[in-house]
């Protein structure tokens, strides 16, 4: 008989959630997470719990933001248009831009 009984798990987040996505959906999620500066877990939880994802604007976010804008600008210059996935990223960047402007004006 075991004299040391197992201690119950006291973790606050003790449920594991996983789901399947297409390659394009996974890439879009990864890109949004990368741009946001949040962890994937924090991004998904924020997206699920509210209609908007709250992103903390700092110098790292501004660097990621500007790099992504330049990447999209190069694609537009090269091809004259954006693919659907890149259009979604551009919409996301525009939302971030307006949130940063709103936050700085307060």
PDB file of C-alpha atoms in Angstrom, residues 14-99:
ATOM      1  CA  UNK A  14      -6.447  22.406 -15.517  1.00  0.00           C
ATOM      2  CA  UNK A  15      -8.335  21.762 -18.769  1.00  0.00           C
ATOM      3  CA  UNK A  16      -6.580  21.145 -22.083  1.00  0.00           C
ATOM      4  CA  UNK A  17      -8.389  22.256 -25.222  1.00  0.00           C
ATOM      5  CA  UNK A  18      -7.220  21.385 -28.704  1.00  0.00           C
ATOM      6  CA  UNK A  19      -8.797  21.752 -32.113  1.00  0.00           C
ATOM      7  CA  UNK A  20      -8.068  21.112 -35.760  1.00  0.00           C
ATOM      8  CA  UNK A  21      -7.554  23.823 -38.361  1.00  0.00           C
ATOM      9  CA  UNK A  22      -6.585  24.035 -42.001  1.00  0.00           C
ATOM     10  CA  UNK A  23      -3.035  25.053 -42.869  1.00  0.00           C
ATOM     11  CA  UNK A  24      -4.277  28.529 -43.838  1.00  0.00           C
ATOM     12  CA  UNK A  25      -6.236  28.945 -40.581  1.00  0.00           C
ATOM     13  CA  UNK A  26      -3.259  27.816 -38.517  1.00  0.00           C
ATOM     14  CA  UNK A  27      -0.944  30.207 -40.370  1.00  0.00           C
ATOM     15  CA  UNK A  28      -3.376  33.092 -39.896  1.00  0.00           C
ATOM     16  CA  UNK A  29      -3.697  32.336 -36.185  1.00  0.00           C
ATOM     17  CA  UNK A  30       0.080  32.101 -35.798  1.00  0.00           C
ATOM     18  CA  UNK A  31       0.535  35.393 -37.652  1.00  0.00           C
ATOM     19  CA  UNK A  32      -2.052  37.199 -35.500  1.00  0.00           C
ATOM     20  CA  UNK A  33      -0.464  35.804 -32.344  1.00  0.00           C
ATOM     21  CA  UNK A  34       3.004  36.869 -33.513  1.00  0.00           C
ATOM     22  CA  UNK A  35       1.830  40.378 -34.342  1.00  0.00           C
ATOM     23  CA  UNK A  36      -0.107  40.751 -31.088  1.00  0.00           C
ATOM     24  CA  UNK A  37       2.900  39.964 -28.899  1.00  0.00           C
ATOM     25  CA  UNK A  38       0.724  37.712 -26.711  1.00  0.00           C
ATOM     26  CA  UNK A  39       1.167  34.016 -26.127  1.00  0.00           C
ATOM     27  CA  UNK A  40      -1.058  31.799 -28.239  1.00  0.00           C
ATOM     28  CA  UNK A  41      -2.970  30.794 -25.108  1.00  0.00           C
ATOM     29  CA  UNK A  42      -3.511  34.410 -24.024  1.00  0.00           C
ATOM     30  CA  UNK A  43      -4.560  35.443 -27.536  1.00  0.00           C
ATOM     31  CA  UNK A  44      -7.104  32.632 -27.955  1.00  0.00           C
ATOM     32  CA  UNK A  45      -8.570  33.106 -24.472  1.00  0.00           C
ATOM     33  CA  UNK A  46      -8.874  36.849 -25.042  1.00  0.00           C
ATOM     34  CA  UNK A  47     -10.505  36.271 -28.425  1.00  0.00           C
ATOM     35  CA  UNK A  48     -12.986  33.824 -26.913  1.00  0.00           C
ATOM     36  CA  UNK A  49     -13.923  35.868 -23.873  1.00  0.00           C
ATOM     37  CA  UNK A  50     -14.431  39.200 -25.588  1.00  0.00           C
ATOM     38  CA  UNK A  51     -15.276  40.450 -29.018  1.00  0.00           C
ATOM     39  CA  UNK A  52     -11.948  42.276 -29.143  1.00  0.00           C
ATOM     40  CA  UNK A  53      -8.502  41.107 -28.174  1.00  0.00           C
ATOM     41  CA  UNK A  54      -6.731  43.525 -25.859  1.00  0.00           C
ATOM     42  CA  UNK A  55      -3.141  44.051 -26.919  1.00  0.00           C
ATOM     43  CA  UNK A  56      -0.566  45.866 -24.852  1.00  0.00           C
ATOM     44  CA  UNK A  57       1.181  48.373 -27.093  1.00  0.00           C
ATOM     45  CA  UNK A  58       4.909  48.612 -26.505  1.00  0.00           C
ATOM     46  CA  UNK A  59       8.011  49.092 -28.634  1.00  0.00           C
ATOM     47  CA  UNK A  60       8.107  45.393 -29.590  1.00  0.00           C
ATOM     48  CA  UNK A  61       4.550  45.555 -30.907  1.00  0.00           C
ATOM     49  CA  UNK A  62       5.341  48.693 -32.864  1.00  0.00           C
ATOM     50  CA  UNK A  63       8.373  46.953 -34.415  1.00  0.00           C
ATOM     51  CA  UNK A  64       6.312  43.893 -35.367  1.00  0.00           C
ATOM     52  CA  UNK A  65       3.561  46.136 -36.654  1.00  0.00           C
ATOM     53  CA  UNK A  66       5.872  48.157 -38.902  1.00  0.00           C
ATOM     54  CA  UNK A  67       7.656  45.047 -40.234  1.00  0.00           C
ATOM     55  CA  UNK A  68       4.325  43.474 -41.141  1.00  0.00           C
ATOM     56  CA  UNK A  69       3.082  46.666 -42.838  1.00  0.00           C
ATOM     57  CA  UNK A  70       6.279  46.812 -44.921  1.00  0.00           C
ATOM     58  CA  UNK A  71       5.924  43.122 -45.827  1.00  0.00           C
ATOM     59  CA  UNK A  72       2.352  43.669 -47.015  1.00  0.00           C
ATOM     60  CA  UNK A  73       3.349  46.824 -48.894  1.00  0.00           C
ATOM     61  CA  UNK A  74       6.035  44.851 -50.767  1.00  0.00           C
ATOM     62  CA  UNK A  75       3.450  42.214 -51.714  1.00  0.00           C
ATOM     63  CA  UNK A  76       1.057  44.869 -53.006  1.00  0.00           C
ATOM     64  CA  UNK A  77       3.866  46.515 -54.968  1.00  0.00           C
ATOM     65  CA  UNK A  78       5.018  43.191 -56.424  1.00  0.00           C
ATOM     66  CA  UNK A  79       1.631  41.595 -57.241  1.00  0.00           C
ATOM     67  CA  UNK A  80      -0.769  44.551 -57.203  1.00  0.00           C
ATOM     68  CA  UNK A  81      -3.034  42.795 -54.701  1.00  0.00           C
ATOM     69  CA  UNK A  82      -3.059  40.665 -51.564  1.00  0.00           C
ATOM     70  CA  UNK A  83      -4.124  37.067 -51.120  1.00  0.00           C
ATOM     71  CA  UNK A  84      -7.101  36.412 -48.808  1.00  0.00           C
ATOM     72  CA  UNK A  85      -4.873  35.441 -45.871  1.00  0.00           C
ATOM     73  CA  UNK A  86      -2.817  38.623 -46.228  1.00  0.00           C
ATOM     74  CA  UNK A  87      -6.015  40.675 -46.520  1.00  0.00           C
ATOM     75  CA  UNK A  88      -7.114  39.275 -43.142  1.00  0.00           C
ATOM     76  CA  UNK A  89      -3.746  40.231 -41.655  1.00  0.00           C
ATOM     77  CA  UNK A  90      -4.068  43.741 -43.105  1.00  0.00           C
ATOM     78  CA  UNK A  91      -7.526  44.110 -41.514  1.00  0.00           C
ATOM     79  CA  UNK A  92      -6.044  42.940 -38.224  1.00  0.00           C
ATOM     80  CA  UNK A  93      -3.215  45.471 -38.513  1.00  0.00           C
ATOM     81  CA  UNK A  94      -5.674  48.279 -39.219  1.00  0.00           C
ATOM     82  CA  UNK A  95      -7.655  47.325 -36.103  1.00  0.00           C
ATOM     83  CA  UNK A  96      -4.449  47.387 -34.042  1.00  0.00           C
ATOM     84  CA  UNK A  97      -3.492  50.750 -35.525  1.00  0.00           C
ATOM     85  CA  UNK A  98      -6.810  52.343 -34.558  1.00  0.00           C
ATOM     86  CA  UNK A  99      -6.606  50.860 -31.056  1.00  0.00           C
TER      87      UNK A  99
END
